[in-house]
Amino acid sequence: MQFELQYVDPKTNARAGQITTDHGVIETPIFMPVGTAGTVKAVHQREVKDDIQAQIILGNTYHLYLRPGLNILEKAGGLHKFNGWDKPILTDSGGFQVFSLSENRKITEEGCTFRSHIDGSKHIFTPENVVDTQRTIGADIIMALDECTPGTADYNYAKQSLERTQRWLDRGLKHFDETEPKYGYSQTFFPIVQGCTYKDLRLKAAEYIANKNREGNAIGGLAVGEPAEVMYEMIELVNTILPKDKPRYLMGVGTPINILEGIERGIDMFDCVMPTRNGRNGLLFTQNGTMNMRNKKWEDDFSPLDPFGTSYVDSFYTKAYVRHLFIADEILGLQIASIHNLAFYLWLVKEARKQIIAGTFSSWKESMVKKLNVRL
């Protein structure tokens, strides 16, 4: 993997760059639709590629490991061939999912022991075997195993957790460097900065990771219960340390406003389930604010879903029709809303890139945040 930093906004730390992988080029800043179990929920791969214009998608190691399982994925030749997606894929390590299974997991020095949410069977993720798992899945970018501490964790626990995560990182890096990809193309390993909301821990983590000199770095453990302003403070802090010539990936964040604030602070890559999850619940993001498609006010509104149109669904379907689909519990409503929201997120980062290159990101971002705060 290669990264070229092309432009930096003159008034902020916002950046525009280009990541080159064996499965294609990614222009940053970029949003990665989440394909948890090998699919972006309710959306065809063709729509993800052509209508939404995603350049990279994310797969989840925990879910893919459990179902369909590594045997099937390896027989298929990796996730790209299994699901028909021919552009880059990033996989997380499964650490966040195991963290969320607080009733069914145990963290030790060896790794994370957990019980499957599907059938209760017992499994273990270690720094080494999650590298092997992601090798088998075949992602272009794979992540280190880490513990994602809650935003409310006390200092002593956060410190112990970070130190264990750093020991896990060393083991994972060693194993990654001693193994080879399975399907004839290169894979890249990203370490993850943890440290909860404690400045000294975040700085320590960022310095530790910067010294590893990998092709890219991630920031995890944010948007897990802490106030948004604290999250922004942690991003700013960490990005004073992380190398400027490497892509920075903010994991699992977030709202359109979170993304713009992250870009302003020097983040290049984002992922979040919000556009599809909120879409399936009838909440649409637009350039003028958010819409709840179940509201009666849309019942006889025959105007386009979004007059600015970031996807074909925006001009093809009306607000009244999409509201009808949600009220009638029609599956098509979930699909239209998911496509719309993903297309909006991809439009947002693409437009941010244009503004960075033009040197107008700061003023554009300020006006967009005001619009995005509106409830239509």
mmCIF file of N, CA and C in Angstrom, residues 36-157:
data_model
loop_
_atom_site.group_PDB
_atom_site.id
_atom_site.type_symbol
_atom_site.label_atom_id
_atom_site.label_comp_id
_atom_site.label_asym_id
_atom_site.label_seq_id
_atom_site.Cartn_x
_atom_site.Cartn_y
_atom_site.Cartn_z
ATOM 1 N N THR A 36 -20.706 -5.620 7.269
ATOM 2 C CA THR A 36 -20.427 -6.436 8.455
ATOM 3 C C THR A 36 -20.202 -7.906 8.139
ATOM 4 N N ALA A 37 -21.175 -8.536 7.523
ATOM 5 C CA ALA A 37 -21.118 -9.977 7.268
ATOM 6 C C ALA A 37 -20.878 -10.282 5.800
ATOM 7 N N GLY A 38 -20.085 -9.429 5.143
ATOM 8 C CA GLY A 38 -19.806 -9.632 3.730
ATOM 9 C C GLY A 38 -20.792 -8.937 2.824
ATOM 10 N N THR A 39 -21.648 -8.092 3.399
ATOM 11 C CA THR A 39 -22.623 -7.344 2.607
ATOM 12 C C THR A 39 -22.932 -6.024 3.282
ATOM 13 N N VAL A 40 -23.032 -4.973 2.492
ATOM 14 C CA VAL A 40 -23.570 -3.710 2.997
ATOM 15 C C VAL A 40 -25.079 -3.904 3.048
ATOM 16 N N LYS A 41 -25.656 -3.861 4.213
ATOM 17 C CA LYS A 41 -27.038 -4.305 4.421
ATOM 18 C C LYS A 41 -28.016 -3.618 3.465
ATOM 19 N N ALA A 42 -28.830 -4.442 2.817
ATOM 20 C CA ALA A 42 -29.945 -4.016 1.957
ATOM 21 C C ALA A 42 -29.501 -3.378 0.653
ATOM 22 N N VAL A 43 -28.206 -3.496 0.310
ATOM 23 C CA VAL A 43 -27.699 -2.834 -0.891
ATOM 24 C C VAL A 43 -26.886 -3.814 -1.736
ATOM 25 N N HIS A 44 -27.168 -3.871 -3.048
ATOM 26 C CA HIS A 44 -26.396 -4.707 -3.964
ATOM 27 C C HIS A 44 -24.981 -4.170 -4.138
ATOM 28 N N GLN A 45 -24.042 -5.063 -4.462
ATOM 29 C CA GLN A 45 -22.666 -4.621 -4.716
ATOM 30 C C GLN A 45 -22.609 -3.623 -5.880
ATOM 31 N N ARG A 46 -23.431 -3.839 -6.903
ATOM 32 C CA ARG A 46 -23.447 -2.923 -8.047
ATOM 33 C C ARG A 46 -23.827 -1.518 -7.605
ATOM 34 N N GLU A 47 -24.806 -1.432 -6.715
ATOM 35 C CA GLU A 47 -25.227 -0.116 -6.234
ATOM 36 C C GLU A 47 -24.144 0.527 -5.362
ATOM 37 N N VAL A 48 -23.478 -0.293 -4.562
ATOM 38 C CA VAL A 48 -22.395 0.242 -3.730
ATOM 39 C C VAL A 48 -21.301 0.826 -4.619
ATOM 40 N N LYS A 49 -21.009 0.144 -5.708
ATOM 41 C CA LYS A 49 -19.921 0.556 -6.594
ATOM 42 C C LYS A 49 -20.330 1.691 -7.529
ATOM 43 N N ASP A 50 -21.474 1.551 -8.200
ATOM 44 C CA ASP A 50 -21.837 2.475 -9.275
ATOM 45 C C ASP A 50 -22.699 3.649 -8.812
ATOM 46 N N ASP A 51 -23.665 3.395 -7.963
ATOM 47 C CA ASP A 51 -24.584 4.457 -7.542
ATOM 48 C C ASP A 51 -24.044 5.225 -6.334
ATOM 49 N N ILE A 52 -23.553 4.494 -5.352
ATOM 50 C CA ILE A 52 -23.004 5.119 -4.146
ATOM 51 C C ILE A 52 -21.566 5.577 -4.389
ATOM 52 N N GLN A 53 -20.888 4.900 -5.316
ATOM 53 C CA GLN A 53 -19.504 5.202 -5.709
ATOM 54 C C GLN A 53 -18.523 5.039 -4.549
ATOM 55 N N ALA A 54 -18.719 3.959 -3.799
ATOM 56 C CA ALA A 54 -17.772 3.639 -2.738
ATOM 57 C C ALA A 54 -16.467 3.159 -3.354
ATOM 58 N N GLN A 55 -15.359 3.542 -2.741
ATOM 59 C CA GLN A 55 -14.044 3.139 -3.233
ATOM 60 C C GLN A 55 -13.438 2.005 -2.403
ATOM 61 N N ILE A 56 -13.997 1.773 -1.222
ATOM 62 C CA ILE A 56 -13.522 0.725 -0.314
ATOM 63 C C ILE A 56 -14.661 0.411 0.640
ATOM 64 N N ILE A 57 -14.796 -0.850 1.024
ATOM 65 C CA ILE A 57 -15.792 -1.226 2.026
ATOM 66 C C ILE A 57 -15.099 -1.933 3.181
ATOM 67 N N LEU A 58 -15.815 -2.054 4.276
ATOM 68 C CA LEU A 58 -15.277 -2.679 5.486
ATOM 69 C C LEU A 58 -15.986 -4.000 5.741
ATOM 70 N N GLY A 59 -15.212 -5.006 6.149
ATOM 71 C CA GLY A 59 -15.774 -6.282 6.598
ATOM 72 C C GLY A 59 -15.441 -6.487 8.067
ATOM 73 N N ASN A 60 -16.249 -7.267 8.757
ATOM 74 C CA ASN A 60 -16.045 -7.466 10.187
ATOM 75 C C ASN A 60 -15.511 -8.856 10.475
ATOM 76 N N THR A 61 -14.325 -8.901 11.066
ATOM 77 C CA THR A 61 -13.651 -10.177 11.317
ATOM 78 C C THR A 61 -14.460 -11.090 12.222
ATOM 79 N N TYR A 62 -15.028 -10.536 13.288
ATOM 80 C CA TYR A 62 -15.804 -11.345 14.224
ATOM 81 C C TYR A 62 -16.947 -12.050 13.500
ATOM 82 N N HIS A 63 -17.736 -11.308 12.764
ATOM 83 C CA HIS A 63 -18.918 -11.890 12.107
ATOM 84 C C HIS A 63 -18.529 -12.842 10.982
ATOM 85 N N LEU A 64 -17.517 -12.482 10.175
ATOM 86 C CA LEU A 64 -17.113 -13.351 9.075
ATOM 87 C C LEU A 64 -16.458 -14.631 9.575
ATOM 88 N N TYR A 65 -15.737 -14.524 10.692
ATOM 89 C CA TYR A 65 -15.122 -15.703 11.317
ATOM 90 C C TYR A 65 -16.195 -16.702 11.754
ATOM 91 N N LEU A 66 -17.282 -16.193 12.335
ATOM 92 C CA LEU A 66 -18.351 -17.075 12.800
ATOM 93 C C LEU A 66 -19.233 -17.569 11.654
ATOM 94 N N ARG A 67 -19.439 -16.717 10.671
ATOM 95 C CA ARG A 67 -20.372 -17.046 9.585
ATOM 96 C C ARG A 67 -20.048 -16.186 8.372
ATOM 97 N N PRO A 68 -19.659 -16.759 7.246
ATOM 98 C CA PRO A 68 -19.754 -18.163 6.837
ATOM 99 C C PRO A 68 -18.639 -19.053 7.381
ATOM 100 N N GLY A 69 -17.585 -18.446 7.975
ATOM 101 C CA GLY A 69 -16.474 -19.229 8.501
ATOM 102 C C GLY A 69 -15.275 -19.200 7.560
ATOM 103 N N LEU A 70 -14.098 -19.424 8.129
ATOM 104 C CA LEU A 70 -12.859 -19.301 7.367
ATOM 105 C C LEU A 70 -12.718 -20.366 6.287
ATOM 106 N N ASN A 71 -13.243 -21.545 6.529
ATOM 107 C CA ASN A 71 -13.139 -22.622 5.546
ATOM 108 C C ASN A 71 -13.822 -22.239 4.238
ATOM 109 N N ILE A 72 -15.028 -21.695 4.347
ATOM 110 C CA ILE A 72 -15.774 -21.287 3.157
ATOM 111 C C ILE A 72 -15.069 -20.134 2.451
ATOM 112 N N LEU A 73 -14.604 -19.149 3.230
ATOM 113 C CA LEU A 73 -13.943 -17.991 2.625
ATOM 114 C C LEU A 73 -12.670 -18.394 1.891
ATOM 115 N N GLU A 74 -11.917 -19.323 2.487
ATOM 116 C CA GLU A 74 -10.680 -19.760 1.826
ATOM 117 C C GLU A 74 -10.986 -20.554 0.561
ATOM 118 N N LYS A 75 -12.006 -21.409 0.613
ATOM 119 C CA LYS A 75 -12.393 -22.165 -0.585
ATOM 120 C C LYS A 75 -12.831 -21.223 -1.703
ATOM 121 N N ALA A 76 -13.464 -20.103 -1.320
ATOM 122 C CA ALA A 76 -13.934 -19.141 -2.317
ATOM 123 C C ALA A 76 -12.789 -18.343 -2.925
ATOM 124 N N GLY A 77 -11.660 -18.303 -2.224
ATOM 125 C CA GLY A 77 -10.534 -17.489 -2.682
ATOM 126 C C GLY A 77 -10.500 -16.128 -2.028
ATOM 127 N N GLY A 78 -11.162 -16.015 -0.867
ATOM 128 C CA GLY A 78 -11.182 -14.749 -0.137
ATOM 129 C C GLY A 78 -12.500 -14.016 -0.312
ATOM 130 N N LEU A 79 -12.677 -12.980 0.488
ATOM 131 C CA LEU A 79 -13.948 -12.249 0.515
ATOM 132 C C LEU A 79 -14.239 -11.550 -0.805
ATOM 133 N N HIS A 80 -13.215 -11.039 -1.491
ATOM 134 C CA HIS A 80 -13.454 -10.370 -2.773
ATOM 135 C C HIS A 80 -14.195 -11.291 -3.746
ATOM 136 N N LYS A 81 -13.732 -12.523 -3.844
ATOM 137 C CA LYS A 81 -14.370 -13.461 -4.781
ATOM 138 C C LYS A 81 -15.688 -13.990 -4.225
ATOM 139 N N PHE A 82 -15.773 -14.090 -2.904
ATOM 140 C CA PHE A 82 -16.989 -14.617 -2.282
ATOM 141 C C PHE A 82 -18.165 -13.664 -2.478
ATOM 142 N N ASN A 83 -17.916 -12.347 -2.322
ATOM 143 C CA ASN A 83 -19.040 -11.412 -2.406
ATOM 144 C C ASN A 83 -19.052 -10.591 -3.697
ATOM 145 N N GLY A 84 -18.046 -10.795 -4.570
ATOM 146 C CA GLY A 84 -18.069 -10.127 -5.868
ATOM 147 C C GLY A 84 -17.614 -8.683 -5.853
ATOM 148 N N TRP A 85 -16.967 -8.245 -4.780
ATOM 149 C CA TRP A 85 -16.487 -6.865 -4.678
ATOM 150 C C TRP A 85 -15.030 -6.830 -5.137
ATOM 151 N N ASP A 86 -14.741 -6.038 -6.188
ATOM 152 C CA ASP A 86 -13.394 -6.070 -6.764
ATOM 153 C C ASP A 86 -12.548 -4.851 -6.396
ATOM 154 N N LYS A 87 -13.019 -4.032 -5.467
ATOM 155 C CA LYS A 87 -12.252 -2.884 -4.984
ATOM 156 C C LYS A 87 -11.673 -3.210 -3.601
ATOM 157 N N PRO A 88 -10.925 -2.279 -2.999
ATOM 158 C CA PRO A 88 -10.303 -2.583 -1.706
ATOM 159 C C PRO A 88 -11.306 -2.908 -0.595
ATOM 160 N N ILE A 89 -10.833 -3.720 0.341
ATOM 161 C CA ILE A 89 -11.588 -4.078 1.545
ATOM 162 C C ILE A 89 -10.683 -3.861 2.757
ATOM 163 N N LEU A 90 -11.245 -3.320 3.810
ATOM 164 C CA LEU A 90 -10.581 -3.231 5.116
ATOM 165 C C LEU A 90 -11.346 -4.106 6.094
ATOM 166 N N THR A 91 -10.638 -4.854 6.917
ATOM 167 C CA THR A 91 -11.295 -5.609 7.992
ATOM 168 C C THR A 91 -10.823 -5.107 9.345
ATOM 169 N N ASP A 92 -11.765 -4.986 10.278
ATOM 170 C CA ASP A 92 -11.350 -4.731 11.659
ATOM 171 C C ASP A 92 -10.936 -6.063 12.290
ATOM 172 N N SER A 93 -10.371 -6.004 13.488
ATOM 173 C CA SER A 93 -9.839 -7.221 14.109
ATOM 174 C C SER A 93 -10.885 -8.003 14.887
ATOM 175 N N GLY A 94 -12.077 -7.428 15.050
ATOM 176 C CA GLY A 94 -13.095 -8.052 15.893
ATOM 177 C C GLY A 94 -13.026 -7.597 17.334
ATOM 178 N N GLY A 95 -12.030 -6.774 17.675
ATOM 179 C CA GLY A 95 -11.868 -6.331 19.058
ATOM 180 C C GLY A 95 -13.065 -5.574 19.586
ATOM 181 N N PHE A 96 -13.649 -4.691 18.767
ATOM 182 C CA PHE A 96 -14.793 -3.908 19.224
ATOM 183 C C PHE A 96 -15.998 -4.805 19.467
ATOM 184 N N GLN A 97 -16.222 -5.765 18.575
ATOM 185 C CA GLN A 97 -17.363 -6.671 18.761
ATOM 186 C C GLN A 97 -17.206 -7.503 20.030
ATOM 187 N N VAL A 98 -15.986 -7.986 20.287
ATOM 188 C CA VAL A 98 -15.759 -8.747 21.510
ATOM 189 C C VAL A 98 -15.951 -7.853 22.731
ATOM 190 N N PHE A 99 -15.481 -6.611 22.642
ATOM 191 C CA PHE A 99 -15.677 -5.634 23.712
ATOM 192 C C PHE A 99 -17.167 -5.456 24.015
ATOM 193 N N SER A 100 -17.988 -5.439 22.972
ATOM 194 C CA SER A 100 -19.423 -5.209 23.167
ATOM 195 C C SER A 100 -20.134 -6.429 23.756
ATOM 196 N N LEU A 101 -19.489 -7.595 23.722
ATOM 197 C CA LEU A 101 -20.077 -8.814 24.308
ATOM 198 C C LEU A 101 -19.673 -8.945 25.778
ATOM 199 N N SER A 102 -19.929 -7.911 26.557
ATOM 200 C CA SER A 102 -19.395 -7.851 27.921
ATOM 201 C C SER A 102 -19.838 -9.025 28.792
ATOM 202 N N GLU A 103 -20.998 -9.598 28.504
ATOM 203 C CA GLU A 103 -21.499 -10.714 29.306
ATOM 204 C C GLU A 103 -20.897 -12.052 28.871
ATOM 205 N N ASN A 104 -20.296 -12.077 27.678
ATOM 206 C CA ASN A 104 -19.877 -13.358 27.115
ATOM 207 C C ASN A 104 -18.408 -13.385 26.694
ATOM 208 N N ARG A 105 -17.575 -12.557 27.332
ATOM 209 C CA ARG A 105 -16.172 -12.580 26.949
ATOM 210 C C ARG A 105 -15.281 -12.366 28.166
ATOM 211 N N LYS A 106 -14.024 -12.813 28.020
ATOM 212 C CA LYS A 106 -13.030 -12.649 29.066
ATOM 213 C C LYS A 106 -11.713 -12.249 28.412
ATOM 214 N N ILE A 107 -11.104 -11.175 28.913
ATOM 215 C CA ILE A 107 -9.856 -10.669 28.345
ATOM 216 C C ILE A 107 -8.692 -11.086 29.235
ATOM 217 N N THR A 108 -7.704 -11.735 28.647
ATOM 218 C CA THR A 108 -6.489 -12.153 29.354
ATOM 219 C C THR A 108 -5.279 -11.706 28.545
ATOM 220 N N GLU A 109 -4.091 -11.978 29.071
ATOM 221 C CA GLU A 109 -2.883 -11.621 28.327
ATOM 222 C C GLU A 109 -2.809 -12.370 27.005
ATOM 223 N N GLU A 110 -3.315 -13.593 26.991
ATOM 224 C CA GLU A 110 -3.272 -14.384 25.766
ATOM 225 C C GLU A 110 -4.131 -13.775 24.671
ATOM 226 N N GLY A 111 -5.314 -13.293 25.039
ATOM 227 C CA GLY A 111 -6.227 -12.722 24.057
ATOM 228 C C GLY A 111 -7.624 -12.569 24.626
ATOM 229 N N CYS A 112 -8.630 -12.661 23.766
ATOM 230 C CA CYS A 112 -10.032 -12.490 24.164
ATOM 231 C C CYS A 112 -10.773 -13.803 23.961
ATOM 232 N N THR A 113 -11.251 -14.380 25.041
ATOM 233 C CA THR A 113 -12.103 -15.568 24.962
ATOM 234 C C THR A 113 -13.554 -15.101 24.957
ATOM 235 N N PHE A 114 -14.356 -15.647 24.057
ATOM 236 C CA PHE A 114 -15.748 -15.189 23.964
ATOM 237 C C PHE A 114 -16.643 -16.334 23.506
ATOM 238 N N ARG A 115 -17.925 -16.123 23.717
ATOM 239 C CA ARG A 115 -18.935 -17.075 23.251
ATOM 240 C C ARG A 115 -19.698 -16.459 22.077
ATOM 241 N N SER A 116 -19.925 -17.262 21.076
ATOM 242 C CA SER A 116 -20.626 -16.808 19.883
ATOM 243 C C SER A 116 -22.036 -16.338 20.230
ATOM 244 N N HIS A 117 -22.438 -15.216 19.651
ATOM 245 C CA HIS A 117 -23.815 -14.742 19.835
ATOM 246 C C HIS A 117 -24.797 -15.595 19.039
ATOM 247 N N ILE A 118 -24.266 -16.469 18.166
ATOM 248 C CA ILE A 118 -25.141 -17.299 17.327
ATOM 249 C C ILE A 118 -25.546 -18.580 18.042
ATOM 250 N N ASP A 119 -24.545 -19.324 18.563
ATOM 251 C CA ASP A 119 -24.854 -20.628 19.159
ATOM 252 C C ASP A 119 -24.201 -20.856 20.521
ATOM 253 N N GLY A 120 -23.534 -19.830 21.067
ATOM 254 C CA GLY A 120 -22.935 -19.961 22.397
ATOM 255 C C GLY A 120 -21.616 -20.703 22.422
ATOM 256 N N SER A 121 -21.096 -21.108 21.257
ATOM 257 C CA SER A 121 -19.823 -21.832 21.218
ATOM 258 C C SER A 121 -18.675 -20.927 21.662
ATOM 259 N N LYS A 122 -17.638 -21.541 22.208
ATOM 260 C CA LYS A 122 -16.522 -20.793 22.794
ATOM 261 C C LYS A 122 -15.389 -20.640 21.790
ATOM 262 N N HIS A 123 -14.798 -19.426 21.738
ATOM 263 C CA HIS A 123 -13.722 -19.122 20.804
ATOM 264 C C HIS A 123 -12.705 -18.214 21.488
ATOM 265 N N ILE A 124 -11.542 -18.066 20.853
ATOM 266 C CA ILE A 124 -10.543 -17.129 21.347
ATOM 267 C C ILE A 124 -9.930 -16.361 20.182
ATOM 268 N N PHE A 125 -9.797 -15.063 20.357
ATOM 269 C CA PHE A 125 -9.033 -14.228 19.432
ATOM 270 C C PHE A 125 -7.722 -13.876 20.118
ATOM 271 N N THR A 126 -6.619 -14.119 19.437
ATOM 272 C CA THR A 126 -5.301 -13.718 19.930
ATOM 273 C C THR A 126 -4.695 -12.757 18.906
ATOM 274 N N PRO A 127 -3.662 -12.013 19.287
ATOM 275 C CA PRO A 127 -3.028 -11.113 18.316
ATOM 276 C C PRO A 127 -2.536 -11.832 17.069
ATOM 277 N N GLU A 128 -2.163 -13.096 17.245
ATOM 278 C CA GLU A 128 -1.656 -13.857 16.109
ATOM 279 C C GLU A 128 -2.783 -14.421 15.246
ATOM 280 N N ASN A 129 -3.795 -15.026 15.890
ATOM 281 C CA ASN A 129 -4.796 -15.689 15.046
ATOM 282 C C ASN A 129 -5.741 -14.708 14.352
ATOM 283 N N VAL A 130 -5.862 -13.468 14.855
ATOM 284 C CA VAL A 130 -6.669 -12.501 14.097
ATOM 285 C C VAL A 130 -5.911 -12.036 12.846
ATOM 286 N N VAL A 131 -4.576 -12.072 12.876
ATOM 287 C CA VAL A 131 -3.810 -11.824 11.650
ATOM 288 C C VAL A 131 -4.098 -12.941 10.650
ATOM 289 N N ASP A 132 -4.039 -14.191 11.119
ATOM 290 C CA ASP A 132 -4.319 -15.332 10.237
ATOM 291 C C ASP A 132 -5.739 -15.259 9.679
ATOM 292 N N THR A 133 -6.678 -14.885 10.542
ATOM 293 C CA THR A 133 -8.081 -14.794 10.119
ATOM 294 C C THR A 133 -8.246 -13.742 9.030
ATOM 295 N N GLN A 134 -7.630 -12.592 9.227
ATOM 296 C CA GLN A 134 -7.763 -11.522 8.232
ATOM 297 C C GLN A 134 -6.970 -11.837 6.966
ATOM 298 N N ARG A 135 -5.882 -12.596 7.095
ATOM 299 C CA ARG A 135 -5.201 -13.103 5.902
ATOM 300 C C ARG A 135 -6.161 -13.963 5.078
ATOM 301 N N THR A 136 -6.896 -14.829 5.770
ATOM 302 C CA THR A 136 -7.831 -15.725 5.092
ATOM 303 C C THR A 136 -9.000 -14.955 4.493
ATOM 304 N N ILE A 137 -9.536 -13.994 5.215
ATOM 305 C CA ILE A 137 -10.605 -13.159 4.657
ATOM 306 C C ILE A 137 -10.108 -12.464 3.399
ATOM 307 N N GLY A 138 -8.846 -12.022 3.432
ATOM 308 C CA GLY A 138 -8.228 -11.457 2.233
ATOM 309 C C GLY A 138 -8.354 -9.962 2.105
ATOM 310 N N ALA A 139 -8.504 -9.257 3.228
ATOM 311 C CA ALA A 139 -8.634 -7.802 3.173
ATOM 312 C C ALA A 139 -7.329 -7.160 2.711
ATOM 313 N N ASP A 140 -7.450 -6.002 2.061
ATOM 314 C CA ASP A 140 -6.274 -5.235 1.658
ATOM 315 C C ASP A 140 -5.627 -4.561 2.857
ATOM 316 N N ILE A 141 -6.454 -4.107 3.806
ATOM 317 C CA ILE A 141 -5.966 -3.468 5.026
ATOM 318 C C ILE A 141 -6.527 -4.233 6.208
ATOM 319 N N ILE A 142 -5.649 -4.700 7.092
ATOM 320 C CA ILE A 142 -6.085 -5.460 8.256
ATOM 321 C C ILE A 142 -5.657 -4.733 9.524
ATOM 322 N N MET A 143 -6.387 -4.987 10.611
ATOM 323 C CA MET A 143 -6.204 -4.224 11.839
ATOM 324 C C MET A 143 -5.633 -5.096 12.955
ATOM 325 N N ALA A 144 -4.903 -4.443 13.853
ATOM 326 C CA ALA A 144 -4.348 -5.115 15.025
ATOM 327 C C ALA A 144 -5.464 -5.419 16.029
ATOM 328 N N LEU A 145 -5.301 -6.500 16.796
ATOM 329 C CA LEU A 145 -6.216 -6.788 17.893
ATOM 330 C C LEU A 145 -5.958 -5.794 19.020
ATOM 331 N N ASP A 146 -7.028 -5.192 19.511
ATOM 332 C CA ASP A 146 -6.916 -4.237 20.614
ATOM 333 C C ASP A 146 -8.106 -4.391 21.530
ATOM 334 N N GLU A 147 -8.012 -3.807 22.708
ATOM 335 C CA GLU A 147 -9.174 -3.734 23.589
ATOM 336 C C GLU A 147 -9.748 -2.336 23.500
ATOM 337 N N CYS A 148 -11.025 -2.264 23.174
ATOM 338 C CA CYS A 148 -11.711 -0.977 23.083
ATOM 339 C C CYS A 148 -12.357 -0.685 24.436
ATOM 340 N N THR A 149 -11.708 0.178 25.232
ATOM 341 C CA THR A 149 -12.233 0.493 26.558
ATOM 342 C C THR A 149 -13.376 1.492 26.442
ATOM 343 N N PRO A 150 -14.394 1.412 27.294
ATOM 344 C CA PRO A 150 -15.485 2.394 27.251
ATOM 345 C C PRO A 150 -14.983 3.785 27.602
ATOM 346 N N GLY A 151 -15.686 4.803 27.109
ATOM 347 C CA GLY A 151 -15.280 6.176 27.359
ATOM 348 C C GLY A 151 -15.288 6.576 28.814
ATOM 349 N N THR A 152 -15.971 5.791 29.634
ATOM 350 C CA THR A 152 -16.077 6.104 31.067
ATOM 351 C C THR A 152 -15.093 5.290 31.919
ATOM 352 N N ALA A 153 -14.192 4.553 31.301
ATOM 353 C CA ALA A 153 -13.250 3.710 32.057
ATOM 354 C C ALA A 153 -12.368 4.564 32.963
ATOM 355 N N ASP A 154 -12.053 4.059 34.180
ATOM 356 C CA ASP A 154 -11.170 4.825 35.065
ATOM 357 C C ASP A 154 -9.736 4.724 34.577
ATOM 358 N N TYR A 155 -8.881 5.606 35.100
ATOM 359 C CA TYR A 155 -7.522 5.753 34.598
ATOM 360 C C TYR A 155 -6.708 4.461 34.735
ATOM 361 N N ASN A 156 -6.795 3.825 35.877
ATOM 362 C CA ASN A 156 -5.990 2.629 36.112
ATOM 363 C C ASN A 156 -6.333 1.519 35.129
ATOM 364 N N TYR A 157 -7.648 1.332 34.898
ATOM 365 C CA TYR A 157 -8.034 0.289 33.948
ATOM 366 C C TYR A 157 -7.598 0.666 32.536
#
